[in-house]
Tab-separated table of C-alpha atoms in Angstrom:
chain	number	residue	atom	x	y	z
M	1	MET	CA	12.078	-23.656	-22.805
M	2	PRO	CA	11.756	-19.963	-21.835
M	3	ILE	CA	9.916	-18.644	-18.794
M	4	TYR	CA	7.107	-16.446	-20.074
M	5	TYR	CA	6.909	-13.124	-18.260
M	6	ARG	CA	3.113	-13.066	-18.300
M	7	LYS	CA	2.918	-16.315	-16.320
M	8	MET	CA	2.765	-14.831	-12.834
M	9	VAL	CA	0.779	-15.958	-9.791
M	10	LEU	CA	0.686	-14.055	-6.489
M	11	LEU	CA	-0.846	-15.222	-3.211
M	12	ALA	CA	-0.958	-13.656	0.253
M	13	LYS	CA	-2.287	-14.749	3.641
M	14	ILE	CA	-1.956	-13.474	7.196
M	15	GLU	CA	0.456	-15.569	9.244
M	16	THR	CA	-0.679	-17.243	12.448
M	17	SER	CA	2.928	-17.906	13.518
M	18	TYR	CA	5.571	-15.422	12.408
M	19	ALA	CA	7.483	-16.377	9.251
M	20	THR	CA	5.708	-19.758	9.069
M	21	ASP	CA	3.751	-20.829	6.009
M	22	PRO	CA	0.026	-20.639	6.928
M	23	THR	CA	-0.849	-22.905	3.962
M	24	LEU	CA	-1.831	-20.675	1.082
M	25	THR	CA	-4.093	-21.833	-1.727
M	26	GLY	CA	-4.923	-20.372	-5.106
M	27	ALA	CA	-8.613	-20.747	-4.336
M	28	ALA	CA	-8.566	-18.712	-1.111
M	29	ASN	CA	-5.536	-16.417	-1.254
M	30	ALA	CA	-4.993	-15.247	-4.828
M	31	LEU	CA	-4.189	-11.581	-5.392
M	32	LEU	CA	-5.513	-9.889	-8.516
M	33	ALA	CA	-2.533	-7.636	-9.139
M	34	ARG	CA	-0.790	-5.627	-11.827
M	35	ASN	CA	2.646	-4.040	-12.236
M	36	VAL	CA	4.310	-6.731	-10.133
M	37	THR	CA	8.030	-6.315	-9.517
M	38	ILE	CA	10.219	-8.303	-7.156
M	39	ALA	CA	13.722	-7.711	-5.825
M	40	ASP	CA	14.347	-11.265	-4.724
M	41	MET	CA	17.783	-10.961	-3.072
M	42	GLU	CA	18.048	-7.519	-1.526
M	43	GLY	CA	20.887	-6.821	0.888
M	44	ASN	CA	24.590	-6.067	0.712
M	45	ASP	CA	27.706	-7.620	-0.753
M	46	VAL	CA	30.260	-7.445	2.029
M	47	SER	CA	33.817	-7.222	0.752
M	48	ARG	CA	36.329	-9.536	2.432
M	49	ASP	CA	39.102	-6.917	1.961
M	50	LEU	CA	41.875	-9.473	1.893
M	51	VAL	CA	45.536	-8.554	1.626
M	52	GLN	CA	46.920	-9.439	-1.794
M	53	PRO	CA	50.142	-8.573	-3.672
M	54	ASN	CA	48.367	-7.310	-6.777
M	55	PHE	CA	45.526	-5.131	-8.056
M	56	GLY	CA	42.131	-6.769	-8.544
M	57	ASN	CA	38.644	-7.240	-7.171
M	58	GLN	CA	37.982	-8.593	-3.729
M	59	PRO	CA	35.603	-11.509	-3.146
M	60	THR	CA	32.339	-10.653	-1.409
M	61	VAL	CA	29.851	-12.380	0.858
M	62	PRO	CA	26.085	-11.710	0.527
M	63	ALA	CA	24.541	-10.316	3.740
M	64	ASP	CA	21.380	-8.650	5.055
M	65	LEU	CA	19.324	-10.790	2.714
M	66	HIS	CA	15.634	-9.966	2.350
M	67	VAL	CA	13.021	-9.595	-0.372
M	68	THR	CA	10.858	-6.699	-1.541
M	69	ILE	CA	7.830	-6.980	-3.771
M	70	GLU	CA	5.676	-4.214	-5.220
M	71	PHE	CA	2.352	-4.374	-7.034
M	72	ASP	CA	-0.981	-2.626	-7.536
M	73	SER	CA	-4.415	-3.933	-6.545
M	74	GLU	CA	-7.742	-2.471	-7.613
M	75	LEU	CA	-9.928	-0.923	-4.927
M	76	ALA	CA	-13.457	-2.296	-4.882
M	77	GLY	CA	-15.711	-3.816	-2.257
M	78	SER	CA	-16.404	-7.501	-1.705
M	79	GLY	CA	-19.879	-7.238	-3.202
M	80	THR	CA	-21.513	-7.930	0.167
M	81	ALA	CA	-21.645	-5.436	3.027
M	82	GLY	CA	-19.925	-6.875	6.093
M	83	THR	CA	-17.769	-9.303	4.096
M	84	ALA	CA	-14.060	-8.518	4.057
M	85	PRO	CA	-12.700	-7.576	0.619
M	86	ALA	CA	-9.997	-9.683	-0.984
M	87	TRP	CA	-7.402	-6.975	-0.363
M	88	GLY	CA	-8.039	-6.998	3.385
M	89	PRO	CA	-4.950	-9.064	4.333
M	90	LEU	CA	-2.726	-6.484	2.629
M	91	PHE	CA	-4.006	-3.655	4.837
M	92	ARG	CA	-3.602	-5.872	7.897
M	93	ALA	CA	0.041	-6.563	7.014
M	94	ALA	CA	0.495	-2.811	6.486
M	95	GLY	CA	-0.275	-1.979	10.108
M	96	CYS	CA	-4.073	-1.850	10.127
M	97	ALA	CA	-6.825	-3.383	12.207
M	98	GLU	CA	-9.764	-5.036	10.459
M	99	VAL	CA	-13.110	-4.545	12.201
M	100	ILE	CA	-16.079	-6.442	10.786
M	101	VAL	CA	-19.680	-5.556	11.540
M	102	PRO	CA	-21.683	-8.432	10.016
M	103	ALA	CA	-23.954	-7.454	7.115
M	104	THR	CA	-22.892	-3.811	7.565
M	105	SER	CA	-19.232	-2.868	7.157
M	106	VAL	CA	-15.567	-3.799	7.222
M	107	THR	CA	-13.282	-0.998	8.423
M	108	TYR	CA	-9.511	-0.659	8.298
M	109	SER	CA	-7.612	1.809	10.472
M	110	PRO	CA	-4.026	2.130	11.710
M	111	ILE	CA	-2.768	0.392	14.820
M	112	THR	CA	0.406	0.738	16.874
M	113	ASP	CA	0.679	-2.635	18.607
M	114	SER	CA	0.298	-6.275	17.567
M	115	ILE	CA	0.871	-5.572	13.888
M	116	GLU	CA	0.234	-8.673	11.811
M	117	SER	CA	2.489	-10.153	9.155
M	118	ALA	CA	1.772	-11.885	5.872
M	119	TYR	CA	3.199	-14.784	3.925
M	120	LEU	CA	3.346	-14.178	0.185
M	121	LYS	CA	4.083	-16.596	-2.616
M	122	PHE	CA	5.041	-15.336	-6.045
M	123	TRP	CA	5.522	-17.539	-9.057
M	124	MET	CA	7.307	-16.530	-12.231
M	125	GLY	CA	6.482	-19.518	-14.377
M	126	ALA	CA	7.189	-22.452	-12.065
M	127	THR	CA	9.824	-20.590	-10.037
M	128	LEU	CA	8.446	-19.945	-6.553
M	129	HIS	CA	9.595	-17.027	-4.419
M	130	ALA	CA	8.269	-17.489	-0.871
M	131	ILE	CA	8.245	-14.206	1.072
M	132	LYS	CA	7.795	-14.813	4.775
M	133	GLY	CA	7.200	-12.535	7.752
M	134	ALA	CA	6.213	-9.712	5.422
M	135	ARG	CA	5.086	-6.252	6.462
M	136	GLY	CA	4.717	-3.219	4.263
M	137	THR	CA	3.086	-0.020	3.203
M	138	GLY	CA	0.594	1.174	0.606
M	139	LYS	CA	-0.534	4.235	-1.290
M	140	LEU	CA	-4.193	4.697	-2.267
M	141	ASN	CA	-4.660	6.396	-5.629
M	142	VAL	CA	-8.012	7.790	-6.758
M	143	ASN	CA	-7.743	9.691	-10.029
M	144	ALA	CA	-10.577	11.094	-12.150
M	145	GLN	CA	-11.510	8.824	-15.069
M	146	GLY	CA	-9.256	6.101	-13.733
M	147	ILE	CA	-9.554	2.892	-11.738
M	148	PRO	CA	-8.905	3.392	-8.008
M	149	PHE	CA	-6.021	1.266	-6.793
M	150	VAL	CA	-3.487	0.767	-4.039
M	151	HIS	CA	0.224	0.555	-4.766
M	152	TRP	CA	1.786	-1.858	-2.278
M	153	LYS	CA	5.348	-2.535	-1.197
M	154	PHE	CA	6.176	-5.379	1.146
M	155	TRP	CA	9.433	-6.443	2.752
M	156	GLY	CA	9.916	-10.079	3.699
M	157	LEU	CA	12.540	-12.495	4.953
M	158	TYR	CA	14.622	-14.195	2.293
M	159	THR	CA	13.967	-17.725	1.118
M	160	PRO	CA	15.889	-19.208	-1.829
M	161	PRO	CA	13.631	-19.718	-4.861
M	162	SER	CA	12.585	-23.196	-5.867
M	163	GLU	CA	10.809	-24.938	-8.706
M	164	VAL	CA	7.245	-25.762	-7.669
M	165	ALA	CA	4.123	-26.046	-9.804
M	166	ALA	CA	2.255	-22.736	-9.593
M	167	ALA	CA	-1.001	-22.513	-7.687
M	168	VAL	CA	-4.148	-22.088	-9.767
M	169	PRO	CA	-5.545	-18.673	-8.810
M	170	VAL	CA	-9.259	-18.092	-8.308
M	171	PHE	CA	-10.308	-14.442	-8.485
M	172	THR	CA	-14.027	-14.623	-7.679
M	173	ALA	CA	-13.504	-12.637	-4.444
M	174	TRP	CA	-12.167	-9.709	-6.480
M	175	LYS	CA	-14.993	-7.548	-7.792
M	176	LYS	CA	-14.932	-5.226	-10.781
M	177	PRO	CA	-13.967	-1.646	-9.905
M	178	LEU	CA	-15.860	1.515	-10.753
M	179	ILE	CA	-14.353	4.414	-12.682
M	180	VAL	CA	-13.685	7.533	-10.604
M	181	ASN	CA	-16.105	10.199	-11.870
M	182	LYS	CA	-18.950	12.510	-10.887
M	183	ALA	CA	-21.512	9.714	-10.713
M	184	ASN	CA	-19.452	7.342	-8.561
M	185	THR	CA	-17.239	9.557	-6.411
M	186	GLN	CA	-17.654	12.308	-3.800
M	187	PHE	CA	-14.804	14.368	-2.330
M	188	THR	CA	-14.871	17.034	0.377
M	189	VAL	CA	-12.323	18.909	2.452
M	190	ASN	CA	-13.655	20.746	5.501
M	191	ALA	CA	-17.170	20.018	4.145
M	192	VAL	CA	-16.364	21.847	0.876
M	193	ALA	CA	-16.987	19.774	-2.267
M	194	LEU	CA	-13.896	20.355	-4.382
M	195	VAL	CA	-13.575	19.575	-8.090
M	196	MET	CA	-10.896	16.930	-7.715
M	197	ARG	CA	-8.552	15.607	-10.407
M	198	SER	CA	-6.393	13.268	-8.352
M	199	PHE	CA	-6.106	12.077	-4.763
M	200	SER	CA	-3.728	9.867	-2.826
M	201	LEU	CA	-3.271	8.697	0.739
M	202	ASP	CA	0.237	7.410	1.319
M	203	LEU	CA	0.486	5.225	4.419
M	204	ALA	CA	4.246	5.915	4.346
M	205	ASN	CA	5.012	3.201	6.886
M	206	PRO	CA	8.712	2.950	7.757
M	207	VAL	CA	9.588	-0.739	7.427
M	208	GLU	CA	12.865	-2.139	8.708
M	209	PRO	CA	14.449	-5.546	8.107
M	210	ARG	CA	16.094	-6.478	11.439
M	211	LEU	CA	18.458	-9.347	10.747
M	212	LEU	CA	20.194	-10.013	14.056
M	213	VAL	CA	21.571	-12.949	16.022
M	214	ASN	CA	18.791	-15.162	17.412
M	215	LYS	CA	16.096	-13.125	15.663
M	216	GLU	CA	15.298	-12.062	12.130
M	217	SER	CA	12.160	-10.071	11.461
M	218	ILE	CA	10.568	-7.341	9.404
M	219	GLU	CA	9.382	-4.518	11.659
M	220	LEU	CA	6.876	-1.752	10.901
M	221	THR	CA	8.016	1.092	13.159
M	222	ASP	CA	5.692	4.072	12.585
M	223	HIS	CA	2.854	5.604	10.559
M	224	LYS	CA	3.546	8.785	8.549
M	225	GLU	CA	0.388	9.185	6.463
M	226	GLU	CA	0.337	11.938	3.846
M	227	ILE	CA	-2.548	13.147	1.683
M	228	GLU	CA	-2.014	14.772	-1.682
M	229	PHE	CA	-4.677	15.971	-4.079
M	230	THR	CA	-5.111	18.196	-7.098
M	231	ALA	CA	-8.350	20.159	-7.353
M	232	GLU	CA	-9.705	23.302	-8.971
M	233	ALA	CA	-8.619	26.438	-7.125
M	234	VAL	CA	-11.359	28.123	-5.104
M	235	PRO	CA	-11.714	31.676	-3.693
M	236	VAL	CA	-10.371	32.350	-0.221
M	237	THR	CA	-13.967	33.002	0.858
M	238	THR	CA	-14.800	29.395	-0.047
M	239	MET	CA	-11.780	27.821	1.639
M	240	ASP	CA	-8.826	29.769	2.998
M	241	ILE	CA	-5.963	27.336	2.498
M	242	HIS	CA	-3.340	29.859	3.629
M	243	GLY	CA	-5.305	30.642	6.775
M	244	LEU	CA	-5.790	26.963	7.585
M	245	ALA	CA	-2.086	26.216	7.032
M	246	ASN	CA	-0.971	29.210	9.118
M	247	SER	CA	-3.330	28.417	11.984
M	248	GLN	CA	-2.328	24.729	12.013
M	249	ALA	CA	-6.021	23.907	12.108
M	250	THR	CA	-7.204	20.380	11.408
M	251	VAL	CA	-10.094	19.720	9.048
M	252	PRO	CA	-11.914	16.589	7.893
M	253	VAL	CA	-11.205	14.979	4.533
M	254	SER	CA	-13.759	12.598	3.053
M	255	LEU	CA	-13.721	10.537	-0.121
M	256	ILE	CA	-16.598	8.207	-0.966
M	257	HIS	CA	-16.402	5.934	-3.992
M	258	GLY	CA	-19.234	3.662	-5.067
M	259	VAL	CA	-23.016	3.781	-5.045
M	260	THR	CA	-24.221	0.218	-4.388
M	261	ALA	CA	-24.159	-1.576	-1.041
M	262	GLY	CA	-21.270	-4.020	-0.976
M	263	ASN	CA	-19.159	-1.832	-3.238
M	264	ILE	CA	-18.922	1.509	-1.408
M	265	ILE	CA	-15.505	2.591	-0.146
M	266	THR	CA	-15.342	5.514	2.300
M	267	LEU	CA	-12.017	7.059	3.228
M	268	SER	CA	-12.073	9.444	6.182
M	269	ALA	CA	-9.267	11.529	7.632
M	270	PRO	CA	-11.052	13.528	10.357
M	271	THR	CA	-8.091	15.604	11.583
M	272	ALA	CA	-5.942	16.477	8.573
M	273	GLN	CA	-3.617	19.480	8.528
M	274	PHE	CA	-2.785	21.508	5.418
M	275	GLN	CA	0.854	21.931	4.518
M	276	ARG	CA	2.033	25.108	2.788
M	277	PRO	CA	0.465	25.493	-0.688
M	278	SER	CA	2.915	25.762	-3.567
M	279	GLY	CA	1.055	27.738	-6.235
M	280	TYR	CA	-1.248	27.124	-9.163
M	281	GLN	CA	-1.312	24.787	-12.136
M	282	ASN	CA	-2.882	25.311	-15.551
M	283	SER	CA	-5.160	22.495	-16.699
M	284	GLN	CA	-7.210	23.108	-19.848
M	285	GLY	CA	-7.166	26.809	-19.043
M	286	ILE	CA	-8.501	26.225	-15.509
M	287	ALA	CA	-6.498	27.087	-12.382
M	288	GLU	CA	-5.853	24.085	-10.177
M	289	ARG	CA	-3.874	23.535	-6.997
M	290	GLY	CA	-1.757	20.602	-5.940
M	291	LEU	CA	-2.117	20.418	-2.165
M	292	LYS	CA	-0.584	18.352	0.622
M	293	MET	CA	-1.953	17.430	4.036
M	294	LEU	CA	-0.866	15.376	7.018
M	295	ALA	CA	-3.322	12.872	8.474
M	296	LEU	CA	-2.899	13.561	12.199
M	297	PRO	CA	-4.044	11.341	15.059
M	298	ASN	CA	-6.464	12.762	17.609
M	299	ALA	CA	-7.016	10.223	20.372
M	300	GLY	CA	-4.528	7.893	18.677
M	301	ASN	CA	-4.754	5.383	15.816
M	302	ASP	CA	-7.635	7.435	14.368
M	303	GLN	CA	-5.890	9.557	11.747
M	304	TRP	CA	-7.754	7.778	8.945
M	305	SER	CA	-10.117	4.936	8.276
M	306	LEU	CA	-11.212	3.027	5.194
M	307	ALA	CA	-14.686	1.494	5.372
M	308	ALA	CA	-16.190	-0.963	2.913
M	309	THR	CA	-19.991	-0.955	3.136
């Protein structure tokens, strides 16, 4: 009997002990994902390079074994202000702190120390791929007339797949997203409301599998956040992009998506620096610019924040 490609289940939960199964359930830990891809035996094939009296291939030994998994998750609130959204564990395993103010907000922001790890379970049919000790990175995408989402990539320690009945996922914690448009979304750079087509914040976390003697781990070693957006070009008198880039000034970037308490997402990058602009683009006869910025820390670990209210 074939394994049907559509029969996928994905779970994730923060580990309490590194690389140890924290007991995931479909009811509490299901991820509502799309575009799931897994590289389930990443690493190297080390040639034995044996002496032989003839031409021919050399046998190899698999080494540096680890797993990567990529997927998208929609960006929407939990439905209740002060309740963590279902995608919260993913930000935590991507080097973020989660700060909950009851009945008010849940905020994610980068951290340098004590970065958490996640345990993921992915089923293709009844074939289970357990991904332990996982850490990763994400890229927020907010595009006009589209669904806001985060593209995730996680690295985890290798576990051989096994045949286990798939968990039954429950998706009630995942709320329906809102389309990015004029009614639902606000975007400003340096307090100027720009007509925005697309926006992304790439966490760009370097992630390193460290597979050594006496210790194997996945380490997140830095934050390299980059902002990119495409917006209608404006006069220099409205916003002087060249002047800001040349002066190395930092300016605030704000994106607010949602209108109802419990489903409002606010992304703030208070000290972002413009990179050199690269020209104009023609969109429906209107001049637009594709621009890049760096999200810079000020006091430290404050280069951006994502608040659900």
